[in-house]
Amino acid sequence: MTQTSSSHSGSNSEPRTPSLGDALIPLGILIALLSLSVYFYGADSSYGPNQIALLLCAGVVALMGMKNGHSWSDMEGGMLHGISLVFGAILILLAVGALIGSWILAGTVPSMIYFGVQILSPQWFYAASCVICAIVGLSIGSSWTTAGTLGVALMGIAGALGLDPAITAGAVISGAYFGDKMSPSPIPPMWPRR
């Protein structure tokens, strides 16, 4: 009899693993809210309605966690742990953003576009873009920095030469990612290498 009463106490019980339904409910709500956001606001949905949908879904996830026996302090600790895992990448993104902005304001990117139009042949542009980004990514060890600086300039050059921006973006990302992964540079990678 004491065993039955202790199993129904709930406050001291271990958190349960969510069921498939518990996992699918927040996902379904998120898809529905984002769909409604895009339906009602169109392209402007990214200016606020999508973020509201994400916050509402986060509330649903918190309720599901409490339903399954997780305390708020446990969930808060999990959120803080998740934020701490990506904080290094966030700082790198802030630094890269500052670098890109200063290069644009200083005229570095427009200069690269001006000289790139004169130097690069449209016939070899895509291959050259990939190789240039691979070399720079290899030397600095950061695909984000390569794509955010040289990639911006190469996209501008592609536009000036009348070339396909989608192929140019693919060449830039391919070269930058290849260089980053092959780099012996001590700069930490953006994501764990496996």
mmCIF file of C-alpha atoms in Angstrom, residues 120-132 163:
data_model
loop_
_atom_site.group_PDB
_atom_site.id
_atom_site.type_symbol
_atom_site.label_atom_id
_atom_site.label_comp_id
_atom_site.label_asym_id
_atom_site.label_seq_id
_atom_site.Cartn_x
_atom_site.Cartn_y
_atom_site.Cartn_z
ATOM 1 C CA LEU A 120 38.576 37.607 -63.512
ATOM 2 C CA SER A 121 37.340 36.185 -66.793
ATOM 3 C CA PRO A 122 33.665 35.131 -66.944
ATOM 4 C CA GLN A 123 34.835 31.918 -68.589
ATOM 5 C CA TRP A 124 36.761 30.814 -65.466
ATOM 6 C CA PHE A 125 34.904 32.819 -62.836
ATOM 7 C CA TYR A 126 33.104 29.984 -61.002
ATOM 8 C CA ALA A 127 36.197 27.783 -60.756
ATOM 9 C CA ALA A 128 38.354 30.749 -59.760
ATOM 10 C CA SER A 129 35.840 31.744 -57.058
ATOM 11 C CA CYS A 130 35.945 28.265 -55.572
ATOM 12 C CA VAL A 131 39.758 28.090 -55.643
ATOM 13 C CA ILE A 132 40.203 31.610 -54.225
ATOM 14 C CA LEU A 163 26.729 35.583 -64.089
#
